[in-house]
Amino acid sequence: MPLMNGKEYIESLKKMKPVVYLFGEKIENPSEHPVIIPSRNAVAMTYELAHDPKYEELMTAVSNITGEKVNRFTHIYQTKEDLIKKVKMARLLGQKTATCFQRCTTMDTANALYIVTKEMDEKLGTEYHKRFVEFMKEVQTKDLNVGVAMTDVKGDRSLRPHEQKDKDLYLRVVRKNSDGIIVRGAKANQSGSINVHYTFVAPTCAMREEDKEYAVAFVVPSDEKGIIHIYGRQFSDSRKLEGCKIDVGNYRFGAQETVMIFDDVFVPWERVFLCGEYEWAGRIPYLFGSNHRQTYGGCKAGVSDVLIGAVALLAEYNGLMKFPHIREKLIEMVWLTETIYCCGIAAGVEGERTSAGTYFTNLLLGNVCKLNVAKLPYRMAELAVDIAGGIIGTLPSEKDFFHPEAGKYLDKYLQGKEGVKTENKIRIIRLIENLLFGLGAVGYMVESMQGAGPPEAQRSMINRLVNWDEKKKLAKEIAGIKED
Ligand code: SF4
Ligand code: FE
């Protein structure tokens, strides 16, 4: 089956019937809703670019499962080159969409599950890997988009899953029968859960024996009976309903986040990849998290490229480029962006072969990469606001700009340097606003901090991975310290 292009992907979504609530209403055709369309378009780009000969090498790979050409977003990493290419691909998509294009979760989770299920089958004699590979065959052949639901809603964070007063605050198995399992719970911050064909579901953290019923991983169609998606509000989202284009900033592309409810959802055994083996529960988010943290080195660098371009353009429109401090600030933005990117690339270069035969990101560098992502875009935002000026928080609506009376004043008094159309200046101001404070902020600022786990999760991983004794030994040697 040939790979889908953007149009075919959008058509494929129309056949799905997910239950979606948005602004207090149940939405009939979610993929056609004006608030949802931009996020769907962002995913469609991951399909479309795979058909562009210019990007084919980056966007596609040869599958170890089917032996056929697949979209790289569904690929199991076979070489270090694959780890490097996924970061380059993410940067490209970040540049083309200026938002979260949501599909990296397919490859980053699939690669984690590929390893963990293989380890389990070898050690426990289960058949999880066989089931998983069977499912991936379908994903690769039909070129499907698979989301990941990992972040439980967690209730009282100081309590373990089984200690919660309400037992459903971490997703759990409530019943089992000969056909499969029935699960209940909710997952928060679900990137693109309505724009996928299937959703991988996995534990959010390590589990102990008492939490056994919470140690569950599986895959379900995103429109399975009992699944409800409740749309997350985004900054300035109602602008999309006002018929605005300029005021939205980036009206073609956007991110999507939902709360995903699992109200007694049935999952057949052939789609279950972990059920009760609590010792393995933590390994899935551990591997997924590190994988995804490396990918951020690409996507956030790509979005930063757009931000730098927008700020440089506005500085140019305002006649600011002759001032050395403006150039210095722009250079700092480039330096920060390349720091994010090179750490993602390095995590691939230093990636290692796993016992499952796949390649996996360097854990330490993958986590350092995400820690950079949690910090550096905030400095970039500071620089962007500094260069852009107060207007990014005070600009009147495009409706005033195009108003027969008010418009002529705005056109005259908001102009930049000679020869620049005021409308172009307004467009670029709105794009910067979108990226830093508006709709794009969800995929750039907020996600940079919280996506693939908050900075504290990376710090704790770094703490586990660093060989402190070796570093102390180095210092002792240099300092001439000899201890008995
Ligand atoms: Fe991909 Fe980045 Fe979105 Fe994660 S945050 S799904 S890596 S675009
Ligand atoms: Fe994300």
Coordinates of C-alpha atoms and ligand atoms in Angstrom, one line a residue:
M1 CA 0.0 0.0 0.0
P2 CA 1.5 3.4 -1.0
L3 CA 2.2 5.9 1.7
M4 CA -0.6 8.4 2.3
N5 CA -0.2 12.0 1.3
G6 CA -1.6 14.9 3.3
K7 CA -5.0 14.9 1.5
E8 CA -5.4 11.1 1.9
Y9 CA -4.5 11.4 5.6
I10 CA -7.2 14.1 6.1
E11 CA -9.7 11.9 4.2
S12 CA -8.8 8.9 6.4
L13 CA -9.6 11.0 9.5
K14 CA -13.1 11.7 8.2
K15 CA -13.9 8.0 8.4
M16 CA -13.2 8.0 12.2
K17 CA -15.9 8.9 14.6
P18 CA -14.2 10.0 17.9
V19 CA -16.4 11.4 20.7
V20 CA -15.1 15.0 21.1
Y21 CA -16.2 17.9 23.3
L22 CA -15.2 21.4 22.6
F23 CA -16.4 24.7 24.1
G24 CA -19.2 22.8 25.8
E25 CA -20.5 21.1 22.7
K26 CA -20.2 17.6 21.2
I27 CA -18.5 18.0 17.9
E28 CA -19.8 15.9 15.0
N29 CA -17.0 16.1 12.4
P30 CA -13.9 17.1 14.5
S31 CA -11.4 17.0 11.7
E32 CA -13.5 19.8 10.0
H33 CA -13.9 22.0 13.0
P34 CA -12.2 25.5 12.6
V35 CA -10.5 25.2 15.9
I36 CA -9.1 21.7 15.1
I37 CA -8.2 22.1 11.4
P38 CA -4.8 23.7 12.0
S39 CA -3.7 20.9 14.2
R40 CA -4.9 18.4 11.6
N41 CA -3.0 20.3 8.9
A42 CA 0.2 20.1 11.0
V43 CA 0.0 16.3 11.0
A44 CA -0.9 16.3 7.3
M45 CA 2.5 17.9 6.6
T46 CA 4.2 14.8 8.0
Y47 CA 2.4 12.8 5.2
E48 CA 2.8 15.4 2.5
L49 CA 6.6 15.9 2.8
A50 CA 7.2 12.1 2.5
H51 CA 6.1 12.5 -1.2
D52 CA 8.5 15.4 -1.9
P53 CA 11.6 14.0 -3.7
K54 CA 13.6 16.7 -2.0
Y55 CA 12.8 15.3 1.5
E56 CA 12.3 11.6 0.7
E57 CA 15.5 10.4 2.3
L58 CA 14.7 12.2 5.5
M59 CA 11.0 11.5 5.6
T60 CA 11.1 7.8 4.7
A61 CA 13.0 4.6 5.7
V62 CA 13.1 1.0 4.8
S63 CA 11.3 -1.0 7.5
N64 CA 12.9 -3.9 9.3
I65 CA 9.4 -5.4 9.7
T66 CA 7.9 -5.2 6.2
G67 CA 11.1 -4.6 4.2
E68 CA 9.2 -1.8 2.4
K69 CA 9.5 1.9 2.3
V70 CA 7.7 3.5 5.2
N71 CA 7.1 7.0 6.6
R72 CA 9.9 7.6 9.0
F73 CA 7.4 8.5 11.7
T74 CA 6.4 4.7 11.8
H75 CA 10.0 3.4 11.6
I76 CA 11.9 1.3 14.2
Y77 CA 15.4 2.7 14.4
Q78 CA 18.0 0.4 12.8
T79 CA 21.1 2.5 12.8
K80 CA 22.6 5.6 14.4
E81 CA 21.8 7.3 11.1
D82 CA 18.1 6.8 11.8
L83 CA 18.5 8.5 15.2
I84 CA 20.1 11.5 13.5
K85 CA 17.6 11.6 10.7
K86 CA 14.6 11.7 13.0
V87 CA 16.0 14.9 14.6
K88 CA 16.7 16.4 11.2
M89 CA 13.2 15.5 10.1
A90 CA 11.7 17.0 13.2
R91 CA 13.6 20.3 12.6
L92 CA 12.3 20.4 9.0
L93 CA 8.7 19.8 10.2
G94 CA 9.1 22.5 12.9
Q95 CA 10.3 24.9 10.2
K96 CA 7.4 24.1 7.9
T97 CA 4.6 24.2 10.5
A98 CA 5.9 26.4 13.4
T99 CA 4.1 24.2 15.9
C100 CA 3.9 20.7 17.3
F101 CA 3.1 18.4 14.4
Q102 CA 2.2 15.6 16.9
R103 CA 3.3 12.6 15.1
C104 CA 6.7 11.9 16.7
T105 CA 4.9 10.0 19.5
T106 CA 4.3 7.2 17.0
M107 CA 8.0 6.5 16.4
D108 CA 9.2 7.3 19.9
T109 CA 6.7 5.1 21.6
A110 CA 6.9 2.3 19.1
N111 CA 10.6 2.2 19.5
A112 CA 10.2 1.9 23.3
L113 CA 7.6 -0.8 23.1
Y114 CA 9.6 -2.7 20.5
I115 CA 12.4 -3.0 23.0
V116 CA 10.4 -3.6 26.2
T117 CA 8.1 -6.2 24.6
K118 CA 11.1 -8.1 23.2
E119 CA 12.8 -8.1 26.6
M120 CA 9.6 -9.4 28.3
D121 CA 9.0 -12.2 25.8
E122 CA 12.6 -13.3 26.2
K123 CA 12.5 -13.2 30.0
L124 CA 8.9 -14.1 30.8
G125 CA 7.8 -16.2 27.8
T126 CA 5.0 -13.8 26.9
E127 CA 3.9 -13.0 23.4
Y128 CA 3.8 -9.3 23.7
H129 CA 6.5 -8.6 21.1
K130 CA 4.8 -10.8 18.5
R131 CA 1.5 -8.9 19.0
F132 CA 3.3 -5.6 18.9
V133 CA 5.2 -6.4 15.7
E134 CA 1.9 -7.6 14.1
F135 CA 0.3 -4.3 15.0
M136 CA 3.3 -2.3 13.6
K137 CA 2.9 -4.2 10.4
E138 CA -0.5 -2.7 10.0
V139 CA 0.7 0.8 11.0
Q140 CA 3.5 0.8 8.5
T141 CA 1.5 -0.8 5.7
K142 CA -1.4 1.5 6.1
D143 CA 0.8 4.5 7.1
L144 CA -1.2 5.2 10.2
N145 CA -0.8 7.8 12.8
V146 CA -0.6 6.5 16.4
G147 CA -0.8 8.8 19.4
V148 CA 0.5 8.0 22.9
A149 CA -1.5 8.3 26.1
M150 CA 0.9 8.2 29.0
T151 CA 0.4 11.1 31.3
D152 CA -2.1 10.0 34.0
V153 CA -4.1 12.7 35.7
K154 CA -2.5 11.6 39.0
G155 CA -4.8 13.2 41.6
D156 CA -2.8 13.6 44.8
R157 CA 0.8 13.6 43.6
S158 CA 2.1 12.5 47.0
L159 CA 0.3 9.1 46.8
R160 CA 1.0 6.0 44.8
P161 CA -1.7 4.9 42.2
H162 CA -3.3 2.3 44.5
E163 CA -3.3 4.8 47.5
Q164 CA -5.5 7.4 45.7
K165 CA -9.0 7.7 47.2
D166 CA -10.5 7.5 43.7
K167 CA -8.9 4.4 42.2
D168 CA -9.3 5.7 38.6
L169 CA -6.8 8.6 38.8
Y170 CA -4.3 6.4 37.1
L171 CA -5.5 4.3 34.2
R172 CA -6.1 0.7 35.3
V173 CA -7.5 -2.7 34.3
V174 CA -11.0 -3.0 35.9
R175 CA -11.9 -6.4 34.4
K176 CA -10.4 -9.2 32.4
N177 CA -12.1 -11.9 30.4
S178 CA -11.0 -14.5 27.8
D179 CA -11.3 -11.9 25.0
G180 CA -9.4 -9.1 26.5
I181 CA -9.3 -6.4 29.2
I182 CA -11.6 -3.5 30.2
V183 CA -9.7 -0.3 31.3
R184 CA -10.8 2.9 33.0
G185 CA -9.0 6.2 33.7
A186 CA -8.0 9.4 32.0
K187 CA -4.8 10.7 30.4
A188 CA -4.0 14.5 30.4
N189 CA -2.1 16.7 27.9
Q190 CA -2.8 14.4 25.0
S191 CA -1.0 15.8 21.9
G192 CA -3.2 15.3 18.8
S193 CA -5.4 12.5 20.3
I194 CA -8.2 13.3 17.8
N195 CA -5.8 13.4 14.8
V196 CA -4.7 9.8 15.1
H197 CA -6.0 6.5 14.0
Y198 CA -4.9 4.6 17.1
T199 CA -3.5 5.5 20.5
F200 CA -0.8 3.6 22.4
V201 CA -1.6 3.6 26.1
A202 CA 1.1 3.0 28.7
P203 CA 1.9 3.7 32.3
T204 CA 3.1 7.1 33.3
C205 CA 5.7 5.9 35.8
A206 CA 7.2 2.8 37.5
M207 CA 4.8 0.6 39.4
R208 CA 5.1 -1.6 42.5
E209 CA 3.3 -4.9 43.2
E210 CA 0.4 -3.0 44.9
D211 CA 0.0 -1.0 41.7
K212 CA -0.3 -4.1 39.5
E213 CA -3.6 -3.3 38.0
Y214 CA -2.1 0.0 36.8
A215 CA 0.7 -1.8 34.9
V216 CA -1.0 -2.0 31.6
A217 CA 0.0 -1.1 28.0
F218 CA -2.1 -1.5 24.8
V219 CA -3.2 0.1 21.7
V220 CA -6.8 1.1 20.8
P221 CA -8.5 3.0 17.9
S222 CA -8.9 6.6 19.0
D223 CA -12.7 6.3 18.3
E224 CA -13.2 3.1 20.4
K225 CA -16.4 2.9 22.4
G226 CA -15.9 4.5 25.8
I227 CA -13.1 6.9 24.7
I228 CA -14.0 10.6 25.1
H229 CA -11.7 13.5 24.0
I230 CA -12.2 16.8 25.8
Y231 CA -10.5 19.6 23.9
G232 CA -7.9 21.7 25.7
R233 CA -8.3 25.5 25.4
Q234 CA -5.4 27.3 23.9
F235 CA -4.4 30.9 24.3
S236 CA -6.5 33.1 21.9
D237 CA -8.2 30.0 20.4
S238 CA -11.5 31.8 19.8
R239 CA -9.8 34.0 17.2
K240 CA -10.1 31.0 14.9
L241 CA -13.8 31.3 15.2
E242 CA -13.9 35.1 14.4
G243 CA -13.0 34.4 10.8
C244 CA -9.6 36.0 11.4
K245 CA -6.5 35.0 9.6
I246 CA -3.9 37.6 10.4
D247 CA -4.9 37.7 14.1
V248 CA -4.4 34.0 14.5
G249 CA -0.7 34.4 13.6
N250 CA -0.3 31.0 12.1
Y251 CA -3.8 30.2 10.8
R252 CA -2.7 27.1 8.8
F253 CA -1.0 25.1 11.5
G254 CA -1.4 24.5 15.2
A255 CA -1.0 22.1 18.1
Q256 CA -3.8 20.0 19.8
E257 CA -4.1 18.9 23.4
T258 CA -6.9 17.0 25.0
V259 CA -8.0 15.3 28.2
M260 CA -8.7 11.7 27.1
I261 CA -11.2 9.7 29.1
F262 CA -11.3 5.9 29.1
D263 CA -14.7 5.0 30.4
D264 CA -14.6 1.2 30.6
V265 CA -12.9 0.6 27.2
F266 CA -12.5 -2.9 25.9
V267 CA -9.1 -4.0 24.5
P268 CA -8.7 -7.4 22.9
W269 CA -5.8 -9.4 24.1
E270 CA -4.0 -9.2 20.7
R271 CA -3.7 -5.4 21.3
V272 CA -2.4 -5.7 24.9
F273 CA 1.4 -5.4 25.4
L274 CA 1.7 -5.4 29.2
C275 CA -0.8 -6.5 31.8
G276 CA 0.2 -6.9 35.4
E277 CA 4.0 -7.3 35.0
Y278 CA 4.6 -4.3 37.2
E279 CA 8.4 -4.6 37.1
W280 CA 8.4 -3.6 33.5
A281 CA 5.9 -0.7 33.7
G282 CA 8.4 2.0 34.3
R283 CA 10.6 0.9 31.5
I284 CA 8.1 2.1 28.8
P285 CA 7.9 5.8 29.9
Y286 CA 11.7 5.7 30.7
L287 CA 12.5 4.7 27.1
F288 CA 9.8 6.7 25.5
G289 CA 10.7 9.8 27.5
S290 CA 14.4 9.7 26.6
N291 CA 13.6 9.0 22.9
H292 CA 11.2 11.9 22.8
R293 CA 13.5 14.2 24.6
Q294 CA 16.0 13.8 21.8
T295 CA 13.4 14.5 19.2
Y296 CA 12.7 17.9 20.9
G297 CA 16.2 18.9 19.8
G298 CA 14.8 18.9 16.2
C299 CA 11.2 20.2 16.5
K300 CA 11.9 23.0 18.9
A301 CA 15.0 24.1 16.9
G302 CA 12.7 24.2 13.8
V303 CA 10.1 26.3 15.4
S304 CA 12.9 28.6 16.8
D305 CA 14.1 29.0 13.2
V306 CA 10.7 30.5 12.3
L307 CA 10.8 32.7 15.4
I308 CA 14.3 34.0 14.6
G309 CA 13.2 34.7 11.0
A310 CA 10.1 36.6 12.2
V311 CA 12.0 38.7 14.7
A312 CA 14.8 39.5 12.1
L313 CA 12.1 40.5 9.6
L314 CA 10.3 42.8 12.1
A315 CA 13.6 44.4 13.0
E316 CA 14.3 44.9 9.3
Y317 CA 10.7 46.4 8.7
N318 CA 11.3 48.7 11.6
G319 CA 14.7 49.9 10.3
L320 CA 16.6 48.4 13.3
M321 CA 19.2 46.3 11.6
K322 CA 21.8 49.0 11.6
F323 CA 22.0 48.8 15.4
P324 CA 24.7 46.4 16.6
H325 CA 22.8 45.3 19.7
I326 CA 19.9 44.0 17.5
R327 CA 22.3 41.9 15.5
E328 CA 23.9 40.6 18.7
K329 CA 20.6 39.5 20.1
L330 CA 19.6 37.8 16.9
I331 CA 23.0 36.0 16.9
E332 CA 22.3 34.9 20.5
M333 CA 19.0 33.4 19.3
V334 CA 20.8 31.5 16.7
W335 CA 23.3 30.2 19.2
L336 CA 20.6 29.0 21.5
T337 CA 18.7 27.3 18.7
E338 CA 21.8 25.5 17.5
T339 CA 22.7 24.5 21.1
I340 CA 19.3 22.7 21.3
Y341 CA 19.8 21.1 17.9
C342 CA 23.3 19.9 18.3
C343 CA 22.5 18.1 21.5
G344 CA 19.7 16.3 19.8
I345 CA 22.1 15.3 17.0
A346 CA 24.8 14.3 19.4
A347 CA 22.3 12.0 21.3
G348 CA 21.9 10.2 18.0
V349 CA 25.6 10.1 17.1
E350 CA 26.3 8.6 20.6
G351 CA 23.2 6.3 20.3
E352 CA 23.7 2.6 21.1
R353 CA 22.5 -0.7 19.8
T354 CA 20.0 -2.4 22.1
S355 CA 19.5 -6.0 22.9
A356 CA 16.4 -5.9 20.7
G357 CA 18.7 -5.1 17.7
T358 CA 17.4 -1.6 17.4
Y359 CA 19.3 1.7 18.0
F360 CA 18.5 3.9 20.9
T361 CA 19.3 7.5 21.8
N362 CA 22.1 8.2 24.2
L363 CA 20.1 8.5 27.4
L364 CA 22.3 11.1 29.1
L365 CA 22.5 13.4 26.0
G366 CA 18.8 12.9 25.2
N367 CA 17.9 14.2 28.7
V368 CA 20.4 17.0 28.5
C369 CA 18.8 17.9 25.1
K370 CA 15.4 18.3 26.7
L371 CA 16.7 20.2 29.6
N372 CA 18.1 22.7 27.1
V373 CA 14.7 22.8 25.5
A374 CA 13.0 23.6 28.8
K375 CA 15.3 26.5 29.3
L376 CA 16.6 28.1 26.1
P377 CA 13.3 29.0 24.4
Y378 CA 12.5 31.2 27.4
R379 CA 15.6 33.2 26.9
M380 CA 14.8 33.3 23.2
A381 CA 11.3 34.7 24.1
E382 CA 13.0 37.4 26.2
L383 CA 15.2 38.4 23.3
A384 CA 12.3 38.3 20.8
V385 CA 10.1 40.6 23.0
D386 CA 13.0 42.9 23.5
I387 CA 13.6 43.3 19.8
A388 CA 9.9 43.3 18.7
G389 CA 8.8 45.9 21.2
G390 CA 5.6 46.5 23.1
I391 CA 3.4 46.3 20.0
I392 CA 3.3 42.5 20.2
G393 CA 1.1 42.9 23.3
T394 CA -1.0 45.8 22.1
L395 CA -1.7 45.5 18.4
P396 CA -5.3 46.2 17.3
S397 CA -7.4 43.6 15.6
E398 CA -7.1 42.9 11.9
K399 CA -10.8 43.9 11.7
D400 CA -9.8 47.4 12.7
F401 CA -7.0 47.3 10.2
F402 CA -9.4 46.5 7.4
H403 CA -12.1 48.9 8.7
P404 CA -13.0 51.6 6.2
E405 CA -12.5 54.4 8.8
A406 CA -10.1 53.1 11.5
G407 CA -8.0 51.1 8.9
K408 CA -6.6 54.2 7.2
Y409 CA -5.2 55.5 10.5
L410 CA -3.6 52.1 11.4
D411 CA -2.1 51.8 7.9
K412 CA -0.5 55.2 8.3
Y413 CA 0.5 55.2 11.9
L414 CA 1.7 51.6 12.3
Q415 CA 3.9 51.7 9.2
G416 CA 7.6 50.8 9.4
K417 CA 10.4 51.9 7.2
E418 CA 9.7 53.2 3.8
G419 CA 8.7 50.6 1.2
V420 CA 7.3 48.1 3.8
K421 CA 3.6 47.4 3.6
T422 CA 2.0 47.9 7.0
E423 CA 0.0 44.7 6.6
N424 CA 3.2 42.7 6.3
K425 CA 4.5 44.2 9.5
I426 CA 1.2 43.3 11.2
R427 CA 1.4 39.8 9.9
I428 CA 4.9 39.2 11.3
I429 CA 3.9 40.8 14.7
R430 CA 1.0 38.4 15.0
L431 CA 3.3 35.4 14.1
I432 CA 5.6 36.4 16.9
E433 CA 2.7 36.8 19.3
N434 CA 1.4 33.4 18.2
L435 CA 4.7 31.7 18.9
L436 CA 5.3 33.3 22.3
F437 CA 1.9 34.0 23.9
G438 CA -0.8 32.8 21.5
L439 CA -1.8 29.5 19.9
G440 CA 1.7 28.5 19.0
A441 CA 2.9 29.0 22.6
V442 CA 1.3 25.7 23.4
G443 CA 3.6 23.9 21.0
Y444 CA 6.6 26.1 21.7
M445 CA 6.8 27.6 25.2
V446 CA 4.5 25.4 27.3
E447 CA 5.5 22.2 25.5
S448 CA 9.2 23.1 25.8
M449 CA 8.9 23.1 29.5
Q450 CA 6.4 20.3 30.1
G451 CA 6.5 18.0 27.0
A452 CA 8.2 14.6 27.5
G453 CA 8.2 15.3 31.2
P454 CA 9.0 18.5 33.2
P455 CA 12.6 19.5 33.7
E456 CA 12.7 17.8 37.1
A457 CA 12.2 14.4 35.3
Q458 CA 15.3 15.1 33.2
R459 CA 17.3 16.2 36.2
S460 CA 16.4 13.0 38.0
M461 CA 17.4 11.0 35.0
I462 CA 20.7 12.9 34.6
N463 CA 21.4 12.3 38.3
R464 CA 20.9 8.5 37.8
L465 CA 23.0 8.4 34.6
V466 CA 26.0 10.4 35.7
N467 CA 28.9 8.5 37.2
W468 CA 29.6 10.8 40.1
D469 CA 32.4 8.7 41.5
E470 CA 34.3 8.7 38.2
K471 CA 34.1 12.5 38.1
K472 CA 35.4 12.8 41.7
K473 CA 38.2 10.4 40.9
L474 CA 39.3 12.7 38.0
A475 CA 39.3 15.6 40.4
K476 CA 41.3 13.7 43.0
E477 CA 43.9 12.7 40.5
I478 CA 44.4 16.2 39.3
A479 CA 44.4 17.6 42.8
G480 CA 46.8 14.9 44.0
I481 CA 44.4 13.6 46.7
K482 CA 45.2 10.1 48.0
E483 CA 42.7 8.6 50.4
D484 CA 43.3 5.3 52.3
Ligands
SF4_1 FE1 7.0 16.0 17.8 FE2 8.0 18.0 19.1 FE3 5.3 17.6 19.1 FE4 6.9 16.0 20.5 S1 6.6 18.2 20.8 S2 5.2 15.4 19.1 S3 8.8 15.9 19.3 S4 6.6 18.1 17.3
FE2 FE 5.2 17.1 22.7

